[in-house]
Amino acid sequence: MIGVCIKYFHENYGGMLQAFATTKLLDKYGIEYELIRYQKKKNIGFIIKSIPRIFNNVLLNDKYEAFQKKLSLKKHPEFMDKDRIRMEAFHKFREEKFGEKLSEIYKGYKELKEGSKNYVAFFTGSDQLWSPAGLPTNFYNLKFVPKEIRKISYASSFGVKYIPWYQKRRTAAFLNRIEFISMRENSGKDIVKELTGRDVPVVLDPVFMFNEEEWENLIPIKNEYDEKYIFAYFLGKEKEHRQAVKDLAKKTGLKIVTLRHLDQFVNEDENFGDYAPYDVGPDKFLNLLRGATYICTDSFHGAIFSIIHKKQFIVFNRYSDKSKHSKNSRIDSLCQNLGITNCRYDGDINNILKSKIDYKIVENNYQRLKLSSEEYIKKAFEGII
């Protein structure tokens, strides 16, 4: 039995589908596992160790967005009711897909360390679990796992291009404890090289380890709308991005299906989209994307699922490249590694109409990366599989 440290409970479509894909990947290789449940004890020691986090730009931005959403829920009761419907859809998916693979709850770090001795290996990765914001928790970086127990990361992500100077020593320390490391982004590979001198592979995000047909088996296809439409999936709040989608709809005569107010309440969303359902769990989200003629998104996993289903899509930068909390590097790597050069929004929405993505080139690059990703998994789990 191995212990798996991933964020399977976060109400984010890409994040939850990525966690689901991770578990299905382990099932595919016949690996017995439990999703580790850890409940932190917030005592004085925990609070003192967490003080440096208040200087972390990524954490501050994430906390600010969460705080703004809470304020919006109170300010807009009608939004609160609709958001509750969405959360219920997430809860249903989470219970159905993860409910049978949960560990006992380890309360406090001491209990977590003691419980780790019950597993032959630990597995973590994907999403942005190694973000500088989460370093002090020492959970997703597997610092609690004894030296003699195998530690594996798959498609791990720092979520940023650079590690703050005051975290470099501690980041290097946890990296040096992990026997098998693979990264999701090229920038992550560079960070590991800088801090440890190790050359580690860049592998595919777990959702990419299943092709279109395999995803159909995992989540059956269901047609949500009979008419053709553009699927707009935005986590950010940029007015310009929504206007670009409206322009595309006007040029094509297509309707707009969107998901409003995701990470935060966005005023522009109130009148954006012809259809804006709230009863959308990760399974229905995937079917909305599958049924679209065009996809417009600022989401990493929105882009990945568009590629898997060979859609014509365009990616908007959620963050300014100058932003200290930018997470654009993961989309940069995605486009570079798969040879997609014309899916980024450059101010002209007409590009999605004029230039089609050459999926023959994408498929060749994808197969090469998938093969190396499978080889890494087999090597990391040698003696366990």
mmCIF file of C-alpha atoms in Angstrom:
data_model
loop_
_atom_site.group_PDB
_atom_site.id
_atom_site.type_symbol
_atom_site.label_atom_id
_atom_site.label_comp_id
_atom_site.label_asym_id
_atom_site.label_seq_id
_atom_site.Cartn_x
_atom_site.Cartn_y
_atom_site.Cartn_z
ATOM 1 C CA MET A 1 0.000 0.000 0.000
ATOM 2 C CA ILE A 2 1.299 3.463 -0.900
ATOM 3 C CA GLY A 3 0.224 6.787 0.547
ATOM 4 C CA VAL A 4 -0.892 9.480 -1.910
ATOM 5 C CA CYS A 5 -0.649 13.166 -1.056
ATOM 6 C CA ILE A 6 -2.684 15.129 -3.591
ATOM 7 C CA LYS A 7 -5.325 17.855 -3.415
ATOM 8 C CA TYR A 8 -8.437 15.861 -4.325
ATOM 9 C CA PHE A 9 -10.859 18.015 -2.338
ATOM 10 C CA HIS A 10 -10.339 21.451 -3.928
ATOM 11 C CA GLU A 11 -13.431 22.851 -5.725
ATOM 12 C CA ASN A 12 -11.657 23.571 -8.971
ATOM 13 C CA TYR A 13 -12.566 21.739 -12.176
ATOM 14 C CA GLY A 14 -9.054 21.223 -13.490
ATOM 15 C CA GLY A 15 -7.640 20.393 -10.081
ATOM 16 C CA MET A 16 -10.269 17.793 -9.228
ATOM 17 C CA LEU A 17 -10.100 16.140 -12.649
ATOM 18 C CA GLN A 18 -6.313 16.065 -12.363
ATOM 19 C CA ALA A 19 -6.617 14.335 -8.965
ATOM 20 C CA PHE A 20 -9.140 11.892 -10.446
ATOM 21 C CA ALA A 21 -6.752 11.148 -13.328
ATOM 22 C CA THR A 22 -3.932 10.557 -10.819
ATOM 23 C CA THR A 23 -5.951 7.883 -9.021
ATOM 24 C CA LYS A 24 -6.974 6.281 -12.321
ATOM 25 C CA LEU A 25 -3.321 6.230 -13.386
ATOM 26 C CA LEU A 26 -2.408 4.332 -10.219
ATOM 27 C CA ASP A 27 -5.335 1.965 -10.822
ATOM 28 C CA LYS A 28 -4.078 1.409 -14.376
ATOM 29 C CA TYR A 29 -0.766 0.111 -13.017
ATOM 30 C CA GLY A 30 -2.445 -2.009 -10.348
ATOM 31 C CA ILE A 31 -1.010 0.024 -7.471
ATOM 32 C CA GLU A 32 -2.803 -0.208 -4.115
ATOM 33 C CA TYR A 33 -3.070 3.228 -2.496
ATOM 34 C CA GLU A 34 -4.809 5.456 0.014
ATOM 35 C CA LEU A 35 -5.392 9.197 -0.230
ATOM 36 C CA ILE A 36 -3.751 10.612 2.878
ATOM 37 C CA ARG A 37 -6.001 12.747 5.067
ATOM 38 C CA TYR A 38 -4.065 15.138 7.279
ATOM 39 C CA GLN A 39 -5.632 17.499 9.790
ATOM 40 C CA LYS A 40 -3.213 20.153 11.013
ATOM 41 C CA LYS A 41 -3.157 21.114 14.676
ATOM 42 C CA LYS A 42 -2.890 24.887 14.762
ATOM 43 C CA ASN A 43 -0.920 25.314 17.972
ATOM 44 C CA ILE A 44 1.637 27.995 18.844
ATOM 45 C CA GLY A 45 4.447 26.127 17.081
ATOM 46 C CA PHE A 46 2.424 25.873 13.878
ATOM 47 C CA ILE A 47 1.571 29.578 13.991
ATOM 48 C CA ILE A 48 5.211 30.613 14.517
ATOM 49 C CA LYS A 49 6.401 28.438 11.616
ATOM 50 C CA SER A 50 3.688 29.949 9.405
ATOM 51 C CA ILE A 51 4.692 33.590 9.993
ATOM 52 C CA PRO A 52 7.018 33.757 6.925
ATOM 53 C CA ARG A 53 4.038 32.862 4.727
ATOM 54 C CA ILE A 54 2.588 36.349 5.155
ATOM 55 C CA PHE A 55 5.413 37.664 2.951
ATOM 56 C CA ASN A 56 4.660 35.242 0.102
ATOM 57 C CA ASN A 57 3.064 37.018 -2.882
ATOM 58 C CA VAL A 58 1.413 33.899 -4.319
ATOM 59 C CA LEU A 59 -0.208 33.016 -0.995
ATOM 60 C CA LEU A 60 -1.324 36.588 -0.379
ATOM 61 C CA ASN A 61 -2.978 36.759 -3.797
ATOM 62 C CA ASP A 62 -4.747 33.413 -3.311
ATOM 63 C CA LYS A 63 -5.951 34.436 0.165
ATOM 64 C CA TYR A 64 -7.104 37.793 -1.168
ATOM 65 C CA GLU A 65 -9.177 36.152 -3.915
ATOM 66 C CA ALA A 66 -10.721 33.729 -1.397
ATOM 67 C CA PHE A 67 -11.514 36.623 0.952
ATOM 68 C CA GLN A 68 -13.089 38.612 -1.895
ATOM 69 C CA LYS A 69 -15.269 35.647 -2.818
ATOM 70 C CA LYS A 70 -16.498 35.309 0.781
ATOM 71 C CA LEU A 71 -17.399 38.995 0.834
ATOM 72 C CA SER A 72 -19.220 38.596 -2.476
ATOM 73 C CA LEU A 73 -21.239 35.672 -1.168
ATOM 74 C CA LYS A 74 -22.480 37.833 1.692
ATOM 75 C CA LYS A 75 -23.079 40.848 -0.528
ATOM 76 C CA HIS A 76 -24.946 38.889 -3.227
ATOM 77 C CA PRO A 77 -27.344 36.355 -1.618
ATOM 78 C CA GLU A 78 -28.521 35.189 -5.053
ATOM 79 C CA PHE A 79 -24.907 34.302 -5.912
ATOM 80 C CA MET A 80 -24.587 32.428 -2.614
ATOM 81 C CA ASP A 81 -27.538 30.211 -3.539
ATOM 82 C CA LYS A 82 -26.117 29.499 -7.007
ATOM 83 C CA ASP A 83 -22.626 28.843 -5.637
ATOM 84 C CA ARG A 84 -24.123 26.360 -3.184
ATOM 85 C CA ILE A 85 -25.574 24.412 -6.142
ATOM 86 C CA ARG A 86 -22.098 24.289 -7.725
ATOM 87 C CA MET A 87 -20.475 23.135 -4.482
ATOM 88 C CA GLU A 88 -23.038 20.332 -4.176
ATOM 89 C CA ALA A 89 -22.076 19.137 -7.674
ATOM 90 C CA PHE A 90 -18.408 19.088 -6.632
ATOM 91 C CA HIS A 91 -19.259 17.248 -3.427
ATOM 92 C CA LYS A 92 -21.181 14.561 -5.335
ATOM 93 C CA PHE A 93 -18.279 13.971 -7.730
ATOM 94 C CA ARG A 94 -15.752 13.877 -4.877
ATOM 95 C CA GLU A 95 -17.767 11.333 -2.904
ATOM 96 C CA GLU A 96 -18.293 9.107 -5.950
ATOM 97 C CA LYS A 97 -14.703 9.182 -7.212
ATOM 98 C CA PHE A 98 -12.565 9.354 -4.060
ATOM 99 C CA GLY A 99 -14.744 8.155 -1.176
ATOM 100 C CA GLU A 100 -13.531 4.560 -1.097
ATOM 101 C CA LYS A 101 -9.792 5.302 -1.145
ATOM 102 C CA LEU A 102 -9.385 7.563 1.887
ATOM 103 C CA SER A 103 -6.961 6.911 4.741
ATOM 104 C CA GLU A 104 -7.781 7.421 8.363
ATOM 105 C CA ILE A 105 -7.470 11.047 9.458
ATOM 106 C CA TYR A 106 -4.018 11.831 10.856
ATOM 107 C CA LYS A 107 -4.456 14.596 13.416
ATOM 108 C CA GLY A 108 -1.337 16.654 13.864
ATOM 109 C CA TYR A 109 2.141 16.310 12.400
ATOM 110 C CA LYS A 110 3.368 13.823 15.001
ATOM 111 C CA GLU A 111 0.531 11.414 14.205
ATOM 112 C CA LEU A 112 1.148 11.901 10.468
ATOM 113 C CA LYS A 113 4.830 10.995 10.836
ATOM 114 C CA GLU A 114 4.001 7.912 12.879
ATOM 115 C CA GLY A 115 1.287 6.818 10.439
ATOM 116 C CA SER A 116 3.633 7.146 7.473
ATOM 117 C CA LYS A 117 5.447 4.006 8.631
ATOM 118 C CA ASN A 118 2.438 1.937 7.514
ATOM 119 C CA TYR A 119 3.151 2.531 3.813
ATOM 120 C CA VAL A 120 5.814 1.129 1.480
ATOM 121 C CA ALA A 121 6.053 4.379 -0.517
ATOM 122 C CA PHE A 122 4.581 7.862 -0.841
ATOM 123 C CA PHE A 123 3.425 9.583 -3.989
ATOM 124 C CA THR A 124 2.734 13.262 -4.601
ATOM 125 C CA GLY A 125 2.562 15.634 -7.509
ATOM 126 C CA SER A 126 0.688 17.609 -10.124
ATOM 127 C CA ASP A 127 -1.318 20.739 -9.523
ATOM 128 C CA GLN A 128 0.818 23.406 -7.790
ATOM 129 C CA LEU A 129 1.497 21.465 -4.622
ATOM 130 C CA TRP A 130 5.082 22.707 -4.328
ATOM 131 C CA SER A 131 4.095 26.362 -4.482
ATOM 132 C CA PRO A 132 6.263 28.520 -2.204
ATOM 133 C CA ALA A 133 3.054 29.364 -0.351
ATOM 134 C CA GLY A 134 2.744 25.823 1.013
ATOM 135 C CA LEU A 135 6.349 25.148 2.002
ATOM 136 C CA PRO A 136 5.907 25.483 5.787
ATOM 137 C CA THR A 137 3.218 22.784 5.950
ATOM 138 C CA ASN A 138 5.766 20.053 5.038
ATOM 139 C CA PHE A 139 3.008 17.805 3.699
ATOM 140 C CA TYR A 140 3.001 17.725 -0.110
ATOM 141 C CA ASN A 141 6.801 17.879 -0.108
ATOM 142 C CA LEU A 142 6.835 14.606 1.920
ATOM 143 C CA LYS A 143 9.087 15.952 4.687
ATOM 144 C CA PHE A 144 7.135 13.823 7.195
ATOM 145 C CA VAL A 145 8.082 10.551 5.455
ATOM 146 C CA PRO A 146 11.004 8.590 6.982
ATOM 147 C CA LYS A 147 14.237 8.498 4.999
ATOM 148 C CA GLU A 148 14.032 4.747 4.345
ATOM 149 C CA ILE A 149 10.557 4.886 2.703
ATOM 150 C CA ARG A 150 10.478 5.570 -1.045
ATOM 151 C CA LYS A 151 9.247 9.012 -2.073
ATOM 152 C CA ILE A 152 7.965 9.704 -5.591
ATOM 153 C CA SER A 153 6.786 12.885 -7.257
ATOM 154 C CA TYR A 154 4.946 12.830 -10.543
ATOM 155 C CA ALA A 155 4.504 15.981 -12.669
ATOM 156 C CA SER A 156 5.126 18.193 -9.664
ATOM 157 C CA SER A 157 4.729 21.929 -10.042
ATOM 158 C CA PHE A 158 6.068 24.945 -8.161
ATOM 159 C CA GLY A 159 3.509 27.137 -9.911
ATOM 160 C CA VAL A 160 6.112 29.900 -10.246
ATOM 161 C CA LYS A 161 9.279 30.505 -12.277
ATOM 162 C CA TYR A 162 11.452 31.346 -9.271
ATOM 163 C CA ILE A 163 11.737 30.278 -5.642
ATOM 164 C CA PRO A 164 12.041 33.210 -3.186
ATOM 165 C CA TRP A 165 15.637 33.580 -1.986
ATOM 166 C CA TYR A 166 14.671 32.927 1.640
ATOM 167 C CA GLN A 167 13.108 29.539 0.719
ATOM 168 C CA LYS A 168 15.846 28.155 -1.493
ATOM 169 C CA ARG A 169 17.721 26.286 1.228
ATOM 170 C CA ARG A 170 14.597 24.595 2.623
ATOM 171 C CA THR A 171 13.312 23.799 -0.869
ATOM 172 C CA ALA A 172 16.632 22.168 -1.778
ATOM 173 C CA ALA A 173 16.477 20.176 1.462
ATOM 174 C CA PHE A 174 13.127 18.557 0.716
ATOM 175 C CA LEU A 175 14.022 17.964 -2.941
ATOM 176 C CA ASN A 176 17.170 16.091 -1.923
ATOM 177 C CA ARG A 177 15.080 13.717 0.222
ATOM 178 C CA ILE A 178 12.868 12.608 -2.684
ATOM 179 C CA GLU A 179 14.346 9.709 -4.636
ATOM 180 C CA PHE A 180 12.203 10.118 -7.754
ATOM 181 C CA ILE A 181 11.332 13.585 -9.028
ATOM 182 C CA SER A 182 9.599 14.574 -12.251
ATOM 183 C CA MET A 183 8.228 18.006 -13.062
ATOM 184 C CA ARG A 184 5.281 19.267 -15.072
ATOM 185 C CA GLU A 185 6.892 22.496 -16.283
ATOM 186 C CA ASN A 186 10.222 23.282 -17.886
ATOM 187 C CA SER A 187 10.686 26.045 -15.313
ATOM 188 C CA GLY A 188 10.259 23.463 -12.535
ATOM 189 C CA LYS A 189 12.990 21.311 -14.065
ATOM 190 C CA ASP A 190 15.255 24.397 -14.091
ATOM 191 C CA ILE A 191 14.506 25.122 -10.428
ATOM 192 C CA VAL A 192 15.405 21.566 -9.376
ATOM 193 C CA LYS A 193 18.627 21.766 -11.389
ATOM 194 C CA GLU A 194 19.567 25.112 -9.822
ATOM 195 C CA LEU A 195 18.880 24.009 -6.245
ATOM 196 C CA THR A 196 20.118 20.401 -6.309
ATOM 197 C CA GLY A 197 22.164 19.905 -9.479
ATOM 198 C CA ARG A 198 19.832 17.057 -10.487
ATOM 199 C CA ASP A 199 18.540 16.631 -14.032
ATOM 200 C CA VAL A 200 14.930 15.531 -13.693
ATOM 201 C CA PRO A 201 12.439 14.756 -16.479
ATOM 202 C CA VAL A 202 9.461 16.841 -17.542
ATOM 203 C CA VAL A 203 6.411 14.574 -17.812
ATOM 204 C CA LEU A 204 2.782 14.929 -18.795
ATOM 205 C CA ASP A 205 0.071 16.115 -16.436
ATOM 206 C CA PRO A 206 -1.976 13.081 -15.247
ATOM 207 C CA VAL A 207 -5.018 14.080 -17.323
ATOM 208 C CA PHE A 208 -2.839 13.726 -20.428
ATOM 209 C CA MET A 209 -2.104 10.092 -19.617
ATOM 210 C CA PHE A 210 -5.544 9.209 -20.964
ATOM 211 C CA ASN A 211 -6.591 9.915 -24.532
ATOM 212 C CA GLU A 212 -10.006 11.024 -25.767
ATOM 213 C CA GLU A 213 -11.426 7.493 -25.922
ATOM 214 C CA GLU A 214 -10.100 6.594 -22.480
ATOM 215 C CA TRP A 215 -11.672 9.732 -21.001
ATOM 216 C CA GLU A 216 -14.953 8.660 -22.568
ATOM 217 C CA ASN A 217 -14.707 5.453 -20.537
ATOM 218 C CA LEU A 218 -13.827 7.361 -17.376
ATOM 219 C CA ILE A 219 -16.564 9.977 -17.817
ATOM 220 C CA PRO A 220 -19.260 9.055 -20.379
ATOM 221 C CA ILE A 221 -20.210 11.617 -23.028
ATOM 222 C CA LYS A 222 -23.456 13.489 -22.522
ATOM 223 C CA ASN A 223 -24.710 16.188 -24.878
ATOM 224 C CA GLU A 224 -25.626 19.229 -22.771
ATOM 225 C CA TYR A 225 -26.836 21.570 -25.554
ATOM 226 C CA ASP A 226 -28.235 20.765 -28.994
ATOM 227 C CA GLU A 227 -27.009 23.967 -30.663
ATOM 228 C CA LYS A 228 -23.413 24.911 -31.462
ATOM 229 C CA TYR A 229 -21.643 27.115 -28.945
ATOM 230 C CA ILE A 230 -18.438 28.669 -27.651
ATOM 231 C CA PHE A 231 -17.378 27.455 -24.215
ATOM 232 C CA ALA A 232 -15.849 30.297 -22.185
ATOM 233 C CA TYR A 233 -14.032 29.087 -19.070
ATOM 234 C CA PHE A 234 -12.351 31.952 -17.225
ATOM 235 C CA LEU A 235 -10.857 31.877 -13.737
ATOM 236 C CA GLY A 236 -9.626 35.464 -14.030
ATOM 237 C CA LYS A 237 -11.685 38.635 -14.159
ATOM 238 C CA GLU A 238 -10.403 40.452 -17.275
ATOM 239 C CA LYS A 239 -13.131 42.414 -19.059
ATOM 240 C CA GLU A 240 -11.124 42.331 -22.301
ATOM 241 C CA HIS A 241 -11.201 38.530 -22.405
ATOM 242 C CA ARG A 242 -14.961 38.386 -22.114
ATOM 243 C CA GLN A 243 -15.350 41.046 -24.786
ATOM 244 C CA ALA A 244 -13.129 39.005 -27.104
ATOM 245 C CA VAL A 245 -15.466 36.032 -26.677
ATOM 246 C CA LYS A 246 -18.460 38.246 -27.448
ATOM 247 C CA ASP A 247 -16.689 39.389 -30.613
ATOM 248 C CA LEU A 248 -16.072 35.760 -31.591
ATOM 249 C CA ALA A 249 -19.735 34.930 -30.996
ATOM 250 C CA LYS A 250 -20.792 37.848 -33.168
ATOM 251 C CA LYS A 251 -18.505 36.751 -36.007
ATOM 252 C CA THR A 252 -19.564 33.097 -35.863
ATOM 253 C CA GLY A 253 -23.206 33.426 -34.851
ATOM 254 C CA LEU A 254 -22.617 30.949 -32.018
ATOM 255 C CA LYS A 255 -24.069 31.088 -28.526
ATOM 256 C CA ILE A 256 -21.809 31.428 -25.469
ATOM 257 C CA VAL A 257 -21.854 28.883 -22.657
ATOM 258 C CA THR A 258 -19.896 30.011 -19.608
ATOM 259 C CA LEU A 259 -19.338 29.316 -15.923
ATOM 260 C CA ARG A 260 -19.726 32.502 -13.940
ATOM 261 C CA HIS A 261 -17.953 33.674 -10.773
ATOM 262 C CA LEU A 262 -15.513 30.791 -10.303
ATOM 263 C CA ASP A 263 -12.534 31.850 -8.168
ATOM 264 C CA GLN A 264 -14.172 35.185 -7.357
ATOM 265 C CA PHE A 265 -17.263 37.275 -8.008
ATOM 266 C CA VAL A 266 -16.786 39.075 -11.328
ATOM 267 C CA ASN A 267 -19.122 41.940 -12.172
ATOM 268 C CA GLU A 268 -18.607 41.367 -15.898
ATOM 269 C CA ASP A 269 -19.950 37.834 -15.542
ATOM 270 C CA GLU A 270 -23.417 39.030 -14.566
ATOM 271 C CA ASN A 271 -24.362 39.702 -18.179
ATOM 272 C CA PHE A 272 -21.855 37.398 -19.870
ATOM 273 C CA GLY A 273 -22.959 34.284 -21.716
ATOM 274 C CA ASP A 274 -26.195 33.023 -23.230
ATOM 275 C CA TYR A 275 -26.160 29.974 -20.946
ATOM 276 C CA ALA A 276 -24.506 29.934 -17.522
ATOM 277 C CA PRO A 277 -25.365 26.742 -15.597
ATOM 278 C CA TYR A 278 -24.391 26.300 -11.945
ATOM 279 C CA ASP A 279 -25.221 22.614 -11.465
ATOM 280 C CA VAL A 280 -21.839 21.726 -12.947
ATOM 281 C CA GLY A 281 -19.519 19.187 -11.368
ATOM 282 C CA PRO A 282 -16.234 18.089 -12.991
ATOM 283 C CA ASP A 283 -18.059 15.487 -15.116
ATOM 284 C CA LYS A 284 -20.533 17.994 -16.574
ATOM 285 C CA PHE A 285 -17.706 20.503 -17.020
ATOM 286 C CA LEU A 286 -15.889 18.020 -19.239
ATOM 287 C CA ASN A 287 -19.029 17.434 -21.293
ATOM 288 C CA LEU A 288 -19.549 21.184 -21.768
ATOM 289 C CA LEU A 289 -16.026 21.378 -23.148
ATOM 290 C CA ARG A 290 -16.473 18.288 -25.332
ATOM 291 C CA GLY A 291 -19.583 19.731 -26.982
ATOM 292 C CA ALA A 292 -18.094 23.137 -27.829
ATOM 293 C CA THR A 293 -17.152 24.325 -31.309
ATOM 294 C CA TYR A 294 -14.594 26.773 -29.899
ATOM 295 C CA ILE A 295 -13.083 27.061 -26.423
ATOM 296 C CA CYS A 296 -11.808 30.269 -24.849
ATOM 297 C CA THR A 297 -10.024 29.857 -21.527
ATOM 298 C CA ASP A 298 -7.361 31.187 -19.171
ATOM 299 C CA SER A 299 -7.117 27.795 -17.456
ATOM 300 C CA PHE A 300 -4.219 25.341 -17.775
ATOM 301 C CA HIS A 301 -6.470 22.294 -17.579
ATOM 302 C CA GLY A 302 -9.013 23.983 -19.817
ATOM 303 C CA ALA A 303 -6.259 24.080 -22.432
ATOM 304 C CA ILE A 304 -5.209 20.456 -21.786
ATOM 305 C CA PHE A 305 -8.704 19.046 -22.186
ATOM 306 C CA SER A 306 -9.119 21.129 -25.344
ATOM 307 C CA ILE A 307 -5.990 19.457 -26.744
ATOM 308 C CA ILE A 308 -7.084 15.953 -25.704
ATOM 309 C CA HIS A 309 -10.370 16.475 -27.545
ATOM 310 C CA LYS A 310 -8.637 18.153 -30.517
ATOM 311 C CA LYS A 311 -10.586 21.385 -30.197
ATOM 312 C CA GLN A 312 -9.909 24.756 -31.749
ATOM 313 C CA PHE A 313 -9.165 26.876 -28.709
ATOM 314 C CA ILE A 314 -7.462 30.016 -27.545
ATOM 315 C CA VAL A 315 -5.684 30.610 -24.233
ATOM 316 C CA PHE A 316 -5.745 33.970 -22.493
ATOM 317 C CA ASN A 317 -3.106 34.895 -19.920
ATOM 318 C CA ARG A 318 -4.777 35.032 -16.550
ATOM 319 C CA TYR A 319 -1.786 36.878 -15.101
ATOM 320 C CA SER A 320 0.465 39.611 -16.386
ATOM 321 C CA ASP A 321 3.948 38.232 -17.107
ATOM 322 C CA LYS A 322 5.267 40.960 -14.812
ATOM 323 C CA SER A 323 3.055 39.814 -11.939
ATOM 324 C CA LYS A 324 4.875 38.431 -8.904
ATOM 325 C CA HIS A 325 2.194 35.763 -8.518
ATOM 326 C CA SER A 326 2.015 34.806 -12.205
ATOM 327 C CA LYS A 327 1.340 31.123 -12.960
ATOM 328 C CA ASN A 328 1.635 31.466 -16.738
ATOM 329 C CA SER A 329 4.748 29.254 -16.885
ATOM 330 C CA ARG A 330 2.688 26.056 -16.966
ATOM 331 C CA ILE A 331 0.860 27.156 -20.120
ATOM 332 C CA ASP A 332 4.181 28.295 -21.618
ATOM 333 C CA SER A 333 5.589 24.784 -21.106
ATOM 334 C CA LEU A 334 2.436 23.157 -22.443
ATOM 335 C CA CYS A 335 2.632 25.072 -25.724
ATOM 336 C CA GLN A 336 6.403 24.675 -26.081
ATOM 337 C CA ASN A 337 6.490 20.945 -25.383
ATOM 338 C CA LEU A 338 3.597 20.076 -27.691
ATOM 339 C CA GLY A 339 4.540 22.442 -30.495
ATOM 340 C CA ILE A 340 1.414 24.594 -30.275
ATOM 341 C CA THR A 341 2.335 28.077 -31.429
ATOM 342 C CA ASN A 342 -0.940 29.694 -32.387
ATOM 343 C CA CYS A 343 -3.312 29.171 -29.470
ATOM 344 C CA ARG A 344 -2.292 32.174 -27.340
ATOM 345 C CA TYR A 345 -4.462 35.287 -27.362
ATOM 346 C CA ASP A 346 -2.475 38.244 -28.689
ATOM 347 C CA GLY A 347 -5.229 40.831 -28.770
ATOM 348 C CA ASP A 348 -6.848 39.558 -31.969
ATOM 349 C CA ILE A 349 -9.632 37.030 -31.523
ATOM 350 C CA ASN A 350 -9.671 36.459 -35.294
ATOM 351 C CA ASN A 351 -6.619 34.232 -34.888
ATOM 352 C CA ILE A 352 -8.798 31.380 -33.656
ATOM 353 C CA LEU A 353 -10.682 31.569 -36.953
ATOM 354 C CA LYS A 354 -7.703 32.107 -39.264
ATOM 355 C CA SER A 355 -5.139 29.614 -37.958
ATOM 356 C CA LYS A 356 -6.079 26.026 -37.160
ATOM 357 C CA ILE A 357 -4.057 23.944 -34.710
ATOM 358 C CA ASP A 358 -2.121 21.192 -36.520
ATOM 359 C CA TYR A 359 -2.999 18.208 -34.364
ATOM 360 C CA LYS A 360 -0.716 15.887 -36.357
ATOM 361 C CA ILE A 361 2.306 17.770 -34.983
ATOM 362 C CA VAL A 362 0.740 17.876 -31.523
ATOM 363 C CA GLU A 363 0.055 14.121 -31.601
ATOM 364 C CA ASN A 364 3.674 13.281 -32.462
ATOM 365 C CA ASN A 365 4.999 15.400 -29.593
ATOM 366 C CA TYR A 366 2.329 14.034 -27.265
ATOM 367 C CA GLN A 367 3.180 10.387 -27.988
ATOM 368 C CA ARG A 368 6.880 11.049 -27.361
ATOM 369 C CA LEU A 369 6.138 12.701 -24.011
ATOM 370 C CA LYS A 370 3.635 10.028 -23.035
ATOM 371 C CA LEU A 371 6.181 7.271 -23.666
ATOM 372 C CA SER A 372 8.822 8.985 -21.516
ATOM 373 C CA SER A 373 6.205 9.631 -18.806
ATOM 374 C CA GLU A 374 5.260 5.939 -18.746
ATOM 375 C CA GLU A 375 8.915 4.951 -18.538
ATOM 376 C CA TYR A 376 9.390 7.261 -15.560
ATOM 377 C CA ILE A 377 6.378 5.766 -13.743
ATOM 378 C CA LYS A 378 7.638 2.209 -14.274
ATOM 379 C CA LYS A 379 11.088 3.120 -13.006
ATOM 380 C CA ALA A 380 9.780 4.999 -9.970
ATOM 381 C CA PHE A 381 7.490 2.150 -8.947
ATOM 382 C CA GLU A 382 9.909 -0.666 -9.771
ATOM 383 C CA GLY A 383 9.429 -3.440 -7.241
ATOM 384 C CA ILE A 384 5.978 -2.084 -6.303
ATOM 385 C CA ILE A 385 4.096 -2.511 -9.578
#
